[in-house]
mmCIF file of C-alpha atoms in Angstrom:
data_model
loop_
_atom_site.group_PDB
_atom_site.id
_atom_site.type_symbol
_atom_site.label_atom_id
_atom_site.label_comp_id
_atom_site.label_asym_id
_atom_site.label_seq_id
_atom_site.Cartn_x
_atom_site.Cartn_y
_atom_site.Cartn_z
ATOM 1 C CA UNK A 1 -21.977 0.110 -2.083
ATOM 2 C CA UNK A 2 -20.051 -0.332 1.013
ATOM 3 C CA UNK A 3 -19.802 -3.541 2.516
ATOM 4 C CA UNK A 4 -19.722 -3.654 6.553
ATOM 5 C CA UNK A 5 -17.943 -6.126 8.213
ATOM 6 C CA UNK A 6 -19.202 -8.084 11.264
ATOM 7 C CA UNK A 7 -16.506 -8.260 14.119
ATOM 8 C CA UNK A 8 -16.905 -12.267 13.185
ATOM 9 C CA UNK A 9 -16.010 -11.415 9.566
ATOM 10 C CA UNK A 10 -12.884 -9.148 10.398
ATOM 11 C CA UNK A 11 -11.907 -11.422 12.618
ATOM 12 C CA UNK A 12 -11.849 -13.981 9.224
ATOM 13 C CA UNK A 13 -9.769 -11.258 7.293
ATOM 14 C CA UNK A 14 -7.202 -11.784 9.938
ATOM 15 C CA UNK A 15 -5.427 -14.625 7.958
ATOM 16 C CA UNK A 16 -5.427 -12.551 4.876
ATOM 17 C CA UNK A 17 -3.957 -10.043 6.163
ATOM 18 C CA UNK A 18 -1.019 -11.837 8.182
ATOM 19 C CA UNK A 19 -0.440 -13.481 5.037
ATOM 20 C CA UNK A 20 -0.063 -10.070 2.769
ATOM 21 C CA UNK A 21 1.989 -8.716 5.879
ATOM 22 C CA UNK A 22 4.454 -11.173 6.280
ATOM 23 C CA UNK A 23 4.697 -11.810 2.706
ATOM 24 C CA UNK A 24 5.973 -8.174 2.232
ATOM 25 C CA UNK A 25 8.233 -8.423 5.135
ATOM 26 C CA UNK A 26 9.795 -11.289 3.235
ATOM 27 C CA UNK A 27 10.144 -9.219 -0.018
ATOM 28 C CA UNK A 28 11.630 -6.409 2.272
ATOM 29 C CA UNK A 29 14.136 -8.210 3.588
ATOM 30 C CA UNK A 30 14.799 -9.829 0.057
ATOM 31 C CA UNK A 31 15.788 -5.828 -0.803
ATOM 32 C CA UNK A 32 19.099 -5.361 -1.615
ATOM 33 C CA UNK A 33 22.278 -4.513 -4.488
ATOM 34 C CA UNK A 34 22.272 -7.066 -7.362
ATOM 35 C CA UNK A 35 19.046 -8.701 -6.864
ATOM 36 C CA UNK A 36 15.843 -8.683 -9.835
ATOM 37 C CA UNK A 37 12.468 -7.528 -9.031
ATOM 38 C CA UNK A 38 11.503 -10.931 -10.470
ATOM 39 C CA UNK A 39 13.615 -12.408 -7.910
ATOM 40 C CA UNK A 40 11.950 -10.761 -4.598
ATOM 41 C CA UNK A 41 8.060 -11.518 -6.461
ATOM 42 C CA UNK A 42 9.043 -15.464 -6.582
ATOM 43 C CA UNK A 43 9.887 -14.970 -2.749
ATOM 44 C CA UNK A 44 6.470 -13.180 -2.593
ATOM 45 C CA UNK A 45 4.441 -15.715 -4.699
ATOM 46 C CA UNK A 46 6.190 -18.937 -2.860
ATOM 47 C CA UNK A 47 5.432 -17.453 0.894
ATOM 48 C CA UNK A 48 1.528 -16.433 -0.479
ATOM 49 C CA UNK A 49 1.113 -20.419 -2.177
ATOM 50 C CA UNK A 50 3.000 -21.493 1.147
ATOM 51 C CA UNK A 51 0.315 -20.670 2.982
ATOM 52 C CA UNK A 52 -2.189 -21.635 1.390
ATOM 53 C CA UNK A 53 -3.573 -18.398 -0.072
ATOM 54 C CA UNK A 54 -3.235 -16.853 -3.609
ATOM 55 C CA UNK A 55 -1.560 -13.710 -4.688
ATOM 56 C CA UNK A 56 -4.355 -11.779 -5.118
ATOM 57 C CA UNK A 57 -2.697 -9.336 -7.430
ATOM 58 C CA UNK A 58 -1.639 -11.994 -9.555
ATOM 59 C CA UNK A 59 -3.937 -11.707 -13.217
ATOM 60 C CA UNK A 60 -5.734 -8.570 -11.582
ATOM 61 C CA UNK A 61 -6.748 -6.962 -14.605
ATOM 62 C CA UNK A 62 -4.006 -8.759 -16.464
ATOM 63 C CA UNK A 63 -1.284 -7.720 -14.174
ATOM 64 C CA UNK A 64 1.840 -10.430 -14.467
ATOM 65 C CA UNK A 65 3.316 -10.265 -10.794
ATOM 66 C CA UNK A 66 2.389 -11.680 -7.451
ATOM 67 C CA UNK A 67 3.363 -8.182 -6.449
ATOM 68 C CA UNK A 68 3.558 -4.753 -7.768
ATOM 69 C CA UNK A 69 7.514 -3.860 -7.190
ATOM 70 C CA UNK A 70 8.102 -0.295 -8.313
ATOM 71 C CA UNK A 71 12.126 1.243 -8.275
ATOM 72 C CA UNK A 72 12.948 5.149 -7.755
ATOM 73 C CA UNK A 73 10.299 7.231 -10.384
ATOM 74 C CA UNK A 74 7.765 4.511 -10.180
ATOM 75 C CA UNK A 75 5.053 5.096 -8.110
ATOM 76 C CA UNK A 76 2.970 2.156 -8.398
ATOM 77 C CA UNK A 77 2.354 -0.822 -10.024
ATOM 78 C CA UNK A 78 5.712 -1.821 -11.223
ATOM 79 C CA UNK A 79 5.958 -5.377 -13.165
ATOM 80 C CA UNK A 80 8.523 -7.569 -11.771
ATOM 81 C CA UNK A 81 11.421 -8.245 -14.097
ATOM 82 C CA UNK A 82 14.466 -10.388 -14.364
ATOM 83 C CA UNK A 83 16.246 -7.277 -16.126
ATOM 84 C CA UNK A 84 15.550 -4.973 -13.480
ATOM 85 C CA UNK A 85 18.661 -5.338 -11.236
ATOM 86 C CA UNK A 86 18.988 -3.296 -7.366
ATOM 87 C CA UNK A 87 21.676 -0.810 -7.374
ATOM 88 C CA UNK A 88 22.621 0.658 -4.134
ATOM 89 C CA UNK A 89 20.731 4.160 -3.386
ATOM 90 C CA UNK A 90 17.224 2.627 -5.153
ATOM 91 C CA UNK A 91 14.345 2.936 -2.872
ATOM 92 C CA UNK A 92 11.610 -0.660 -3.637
ATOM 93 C CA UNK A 93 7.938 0.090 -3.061
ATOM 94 C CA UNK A 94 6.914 -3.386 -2.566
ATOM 95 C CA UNK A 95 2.812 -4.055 -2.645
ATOM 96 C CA UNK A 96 1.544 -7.097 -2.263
ATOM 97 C CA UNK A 97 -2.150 -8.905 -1.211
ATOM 98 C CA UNK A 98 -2.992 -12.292 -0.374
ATOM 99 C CA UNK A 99 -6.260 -13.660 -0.580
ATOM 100 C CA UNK A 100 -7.657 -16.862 1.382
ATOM 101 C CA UNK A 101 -11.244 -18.471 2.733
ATOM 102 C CA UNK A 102 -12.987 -15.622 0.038
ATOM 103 C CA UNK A 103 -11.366 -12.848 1.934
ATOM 104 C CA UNK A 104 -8.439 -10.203 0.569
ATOM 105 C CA UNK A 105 -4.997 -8.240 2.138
ATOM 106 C CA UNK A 106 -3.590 -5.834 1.078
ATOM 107 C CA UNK A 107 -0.277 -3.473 2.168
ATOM 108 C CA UNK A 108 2.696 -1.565 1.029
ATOM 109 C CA UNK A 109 5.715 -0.416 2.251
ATOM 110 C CA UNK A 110 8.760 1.146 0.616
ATOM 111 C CA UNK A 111 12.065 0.246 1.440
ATOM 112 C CA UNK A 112 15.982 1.382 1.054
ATOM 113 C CA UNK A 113 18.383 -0.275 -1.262
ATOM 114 C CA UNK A 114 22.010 0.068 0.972
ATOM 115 C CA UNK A 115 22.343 3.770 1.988
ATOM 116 C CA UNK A 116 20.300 5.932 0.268
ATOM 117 C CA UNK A 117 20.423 10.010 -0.340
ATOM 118 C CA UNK A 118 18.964 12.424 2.260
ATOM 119 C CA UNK A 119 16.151 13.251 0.760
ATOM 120 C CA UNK A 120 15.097 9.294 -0.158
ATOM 121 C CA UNK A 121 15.441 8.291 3.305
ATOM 122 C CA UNK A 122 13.077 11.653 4.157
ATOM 123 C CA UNK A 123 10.527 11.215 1.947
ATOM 124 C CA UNK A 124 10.471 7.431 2.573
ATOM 125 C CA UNK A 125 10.136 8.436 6.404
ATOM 126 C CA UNK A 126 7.396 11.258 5.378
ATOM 127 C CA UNK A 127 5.421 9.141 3.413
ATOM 128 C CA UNK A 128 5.031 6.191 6.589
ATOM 129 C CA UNK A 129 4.234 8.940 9.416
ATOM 130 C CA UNK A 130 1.495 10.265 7.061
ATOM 131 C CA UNK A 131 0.068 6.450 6.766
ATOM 132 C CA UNK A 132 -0.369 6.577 10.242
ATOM 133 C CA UNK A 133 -1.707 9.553 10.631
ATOM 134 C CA UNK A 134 -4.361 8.668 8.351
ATOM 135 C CA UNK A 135 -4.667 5.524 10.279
ATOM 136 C CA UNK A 136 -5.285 7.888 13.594
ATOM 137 C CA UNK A 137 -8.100 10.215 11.620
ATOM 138 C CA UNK A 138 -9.819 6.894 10.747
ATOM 139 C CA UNK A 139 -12.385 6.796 14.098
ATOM 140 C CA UNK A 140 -16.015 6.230 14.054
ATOM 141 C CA UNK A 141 -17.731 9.365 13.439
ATOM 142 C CA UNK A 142 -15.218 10.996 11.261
ATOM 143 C CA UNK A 143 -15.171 11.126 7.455
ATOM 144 C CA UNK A 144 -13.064 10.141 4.567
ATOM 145 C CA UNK A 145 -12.247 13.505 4.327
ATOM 146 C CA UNK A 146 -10.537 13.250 7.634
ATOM 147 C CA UNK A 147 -8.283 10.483 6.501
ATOM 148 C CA UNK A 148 -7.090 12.634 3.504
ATOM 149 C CA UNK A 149 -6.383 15.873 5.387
ATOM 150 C CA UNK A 150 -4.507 14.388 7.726
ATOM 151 C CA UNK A 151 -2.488 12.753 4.807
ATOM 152 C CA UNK A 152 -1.691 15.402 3.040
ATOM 153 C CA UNK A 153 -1.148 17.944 5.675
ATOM 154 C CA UNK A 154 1.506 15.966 6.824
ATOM 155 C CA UNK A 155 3.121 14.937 3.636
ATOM 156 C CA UNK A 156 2.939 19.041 2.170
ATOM 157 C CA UNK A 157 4.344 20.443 5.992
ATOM 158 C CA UNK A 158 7.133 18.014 4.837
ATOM 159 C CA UNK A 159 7.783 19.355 1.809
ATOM 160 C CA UNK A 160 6.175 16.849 -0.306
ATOM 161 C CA UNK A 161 3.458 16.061 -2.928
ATOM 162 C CA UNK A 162 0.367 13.824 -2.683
ATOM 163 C CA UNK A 163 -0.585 11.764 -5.568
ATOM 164 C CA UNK A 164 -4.389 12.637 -6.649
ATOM 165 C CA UNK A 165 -4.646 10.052 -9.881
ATOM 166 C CA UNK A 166 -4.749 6.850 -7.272
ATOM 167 C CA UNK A 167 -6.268 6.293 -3.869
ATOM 168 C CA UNK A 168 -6.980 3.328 -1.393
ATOM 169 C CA UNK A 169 -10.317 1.624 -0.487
ATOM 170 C CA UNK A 170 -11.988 -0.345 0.773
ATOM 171 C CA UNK A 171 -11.093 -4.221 1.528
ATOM 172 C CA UNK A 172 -13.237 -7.647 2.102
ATOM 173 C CA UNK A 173 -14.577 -10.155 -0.224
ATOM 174 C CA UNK A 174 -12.993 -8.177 -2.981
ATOM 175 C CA UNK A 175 -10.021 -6.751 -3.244
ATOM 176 C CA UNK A 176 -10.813 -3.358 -4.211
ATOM 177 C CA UNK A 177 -14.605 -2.294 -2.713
ATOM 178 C CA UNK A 178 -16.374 0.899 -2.187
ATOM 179 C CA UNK A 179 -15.611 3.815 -0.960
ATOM 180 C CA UNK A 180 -12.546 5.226 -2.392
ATOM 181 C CA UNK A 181 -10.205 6.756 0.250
ATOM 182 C CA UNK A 182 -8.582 9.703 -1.043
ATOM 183 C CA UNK A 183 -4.603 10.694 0.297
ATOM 184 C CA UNK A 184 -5.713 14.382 0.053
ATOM 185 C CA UNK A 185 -8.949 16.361 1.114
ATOM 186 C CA UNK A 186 -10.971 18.476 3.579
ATOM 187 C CA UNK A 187 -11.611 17.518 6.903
ATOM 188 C CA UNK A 188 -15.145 17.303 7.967
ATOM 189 C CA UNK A 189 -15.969 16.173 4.182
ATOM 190 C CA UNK A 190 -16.779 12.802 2.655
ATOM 191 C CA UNK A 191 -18.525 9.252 3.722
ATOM 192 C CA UNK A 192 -19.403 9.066 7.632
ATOM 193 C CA UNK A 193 -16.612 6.740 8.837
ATOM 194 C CA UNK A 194 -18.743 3.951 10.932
ATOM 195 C CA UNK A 195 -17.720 0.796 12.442
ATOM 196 C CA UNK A 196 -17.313 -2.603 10.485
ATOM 197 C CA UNK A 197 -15.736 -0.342 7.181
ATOM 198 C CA UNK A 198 -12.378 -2.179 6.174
ATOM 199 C CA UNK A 199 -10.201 0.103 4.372
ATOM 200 C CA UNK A 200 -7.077 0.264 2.908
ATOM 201 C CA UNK A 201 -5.273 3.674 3.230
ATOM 202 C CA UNK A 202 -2.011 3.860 1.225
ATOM 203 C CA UNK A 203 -0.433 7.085 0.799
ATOM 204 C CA UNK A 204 1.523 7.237 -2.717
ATOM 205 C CA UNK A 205 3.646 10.640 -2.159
ATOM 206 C CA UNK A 206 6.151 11.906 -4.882
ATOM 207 C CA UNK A 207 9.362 13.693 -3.644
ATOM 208 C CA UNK A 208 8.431 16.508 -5.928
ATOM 209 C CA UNK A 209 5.111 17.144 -8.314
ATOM 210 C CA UNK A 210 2.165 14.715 -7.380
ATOM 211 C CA UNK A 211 1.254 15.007 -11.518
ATOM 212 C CA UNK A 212 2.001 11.014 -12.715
ATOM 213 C CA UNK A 213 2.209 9.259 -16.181
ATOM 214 C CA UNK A 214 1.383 5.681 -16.500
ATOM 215 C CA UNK A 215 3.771 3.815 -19.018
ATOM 216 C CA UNK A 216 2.615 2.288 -22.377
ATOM 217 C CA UNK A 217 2.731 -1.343 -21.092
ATOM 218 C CA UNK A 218 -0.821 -0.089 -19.378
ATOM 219 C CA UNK A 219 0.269 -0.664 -15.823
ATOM 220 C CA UNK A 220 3.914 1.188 -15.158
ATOM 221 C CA UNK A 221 3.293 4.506 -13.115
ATOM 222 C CA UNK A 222 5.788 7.360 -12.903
ATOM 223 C CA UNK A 223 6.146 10.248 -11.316
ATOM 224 C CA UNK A 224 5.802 12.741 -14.455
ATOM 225 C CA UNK A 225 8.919 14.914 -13.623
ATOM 226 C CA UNK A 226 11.181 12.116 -12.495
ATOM 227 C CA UNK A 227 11.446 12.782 -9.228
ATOM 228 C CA UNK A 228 11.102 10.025 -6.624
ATOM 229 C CA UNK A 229 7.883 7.940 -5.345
ATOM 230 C CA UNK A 230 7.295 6.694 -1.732
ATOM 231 C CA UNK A 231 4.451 4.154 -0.941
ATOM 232 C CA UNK A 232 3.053 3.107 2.253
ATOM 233 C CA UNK A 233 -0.353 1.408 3.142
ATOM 234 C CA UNK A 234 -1.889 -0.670 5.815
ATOM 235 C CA UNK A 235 -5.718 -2.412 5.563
ATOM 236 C CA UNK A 236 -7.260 -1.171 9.266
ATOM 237 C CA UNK A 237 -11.014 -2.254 10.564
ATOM 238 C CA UNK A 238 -12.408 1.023 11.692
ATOM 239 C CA UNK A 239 -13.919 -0.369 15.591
ATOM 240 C CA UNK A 240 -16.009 1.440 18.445
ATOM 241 C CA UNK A 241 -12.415 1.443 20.128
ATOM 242 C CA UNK A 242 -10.605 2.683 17.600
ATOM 243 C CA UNK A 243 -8.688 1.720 14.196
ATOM 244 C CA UNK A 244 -7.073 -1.722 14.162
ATOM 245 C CA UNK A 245 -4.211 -2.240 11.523
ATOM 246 C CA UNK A 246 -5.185 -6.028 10.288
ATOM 247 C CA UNK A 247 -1.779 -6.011 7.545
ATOM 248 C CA UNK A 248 0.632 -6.018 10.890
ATOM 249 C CA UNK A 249 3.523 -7.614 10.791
ATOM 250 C CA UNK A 250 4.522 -10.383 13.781
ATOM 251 C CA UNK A 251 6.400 -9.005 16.104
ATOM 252 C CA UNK A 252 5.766 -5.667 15.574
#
């Protein structure tokens, strides 16, 4: 069942939101050669509890981290780990959610480890310029399909591959609600997008097949033919004046 949000109760996701945002700005910026995975979730965790909020993802289904922090191959939901050390030319998807006052956050972004190859720094670019043009499909009176076309339309015309085995959704008193929001589909097909939906679109795009395999500690996802793994997602309230990106970061 989707859950509609009153402008009053978007306006109370606000906090969540700001929190998951700034808290991955902090782990981006944490991003760099010769530092753990384990090290940039304790930033993470400490900004969330900082604020008053908890890391939503923390216990999640049994999930260890305050943050999902997948390296190259690994698409999502990569556990944090003193032994995993940053080597120059990694790319760092880096997801994190906060939850405070009964309300959830949630974003992703994927970021560059030093100078990375050509092709990392392309599909990294790809995979963010296909987040927002899902973002821009997401108006009142379109469908979920719209927000998936647009997605992968942009990510294939770049040369890339949409992941099919994981989608977003939607966002509110729980961290993952109803409906599902597929990064591929037809246009014109799906849920009627209507104001006071809160969704979280996230586009997980491999450099080359979108096939994945998840890893035997239940929660480790790679990309099947070990080619690289972009991820990129905002939570947006869908508004008679158009989509409004909640997970923004200050100053931006």
């Amino acid at each position: 069942m989707i859950r509609l949000k009153t402008a009053k109760e978007i306006e109370a996701m606000r906090p969540a939101c700001r929190i998951s945002a700034e808290a991955l700005r902090l782990g981006g910026e944490a991003v760099r050669p010769g530092v753990t995975t384990a090290q940039i979730d304790k930033i993470i965790h400490d900004y969330i509890v900082s604020q008053g909020a908890k890391p939503n993802f923390k216990g999640l289904g049994g999930f260890p981290g305050s943050a999902c922090i997948s390296v190259n191959d690994v698409v999502i939901h990569g556990i944090p780990s003193h032994g995993l050390v940053l080597h120059e030319g990694d790319i760092v998807s880096i997801d994190t959610g906060a939850a405070i006052d009964g309300w959830n956050g949630d974003n992703a972004a994927t970021f560059a480890v030093g100078k990375v190859s050509e092709t990392a720094q392309r599909l990294m670019d790809a995979t963010k310029a296909s987040l927002m043009c899902g973002i821009a499909a997401a108006q009142v009176g379109n469908r979920i399909g719209d927000i998936g076309a647009a997605v992968q339309q942009y990510v294939e015309n770049a040369g890339f591959s949409v992941v099919r085995t994981f989608v977003g959704h939607g966002v509110g008193r729980e961290l993952h609600e109803d409906p599902e929001v597929p990064n591929y589909g037809t246009a014109g097909r799906g849920q009627r997008l209507v104001s006071g939906m809160v969704i979280a679109i996230e586009p997980m795009v491999n450099e080359k097949s979108h096939v994945v395999k998840t890893m035997s500690d239940g929660w480790t996802t790679r990309t099947a033919d070990g080619g690289l793994a972009a991820h990129f997602e905002h939570t947006i309230a869908i508004t008679p004046n158009g989509p409004v990106i909640l997970t923004q970061p200050r100053g931006v």
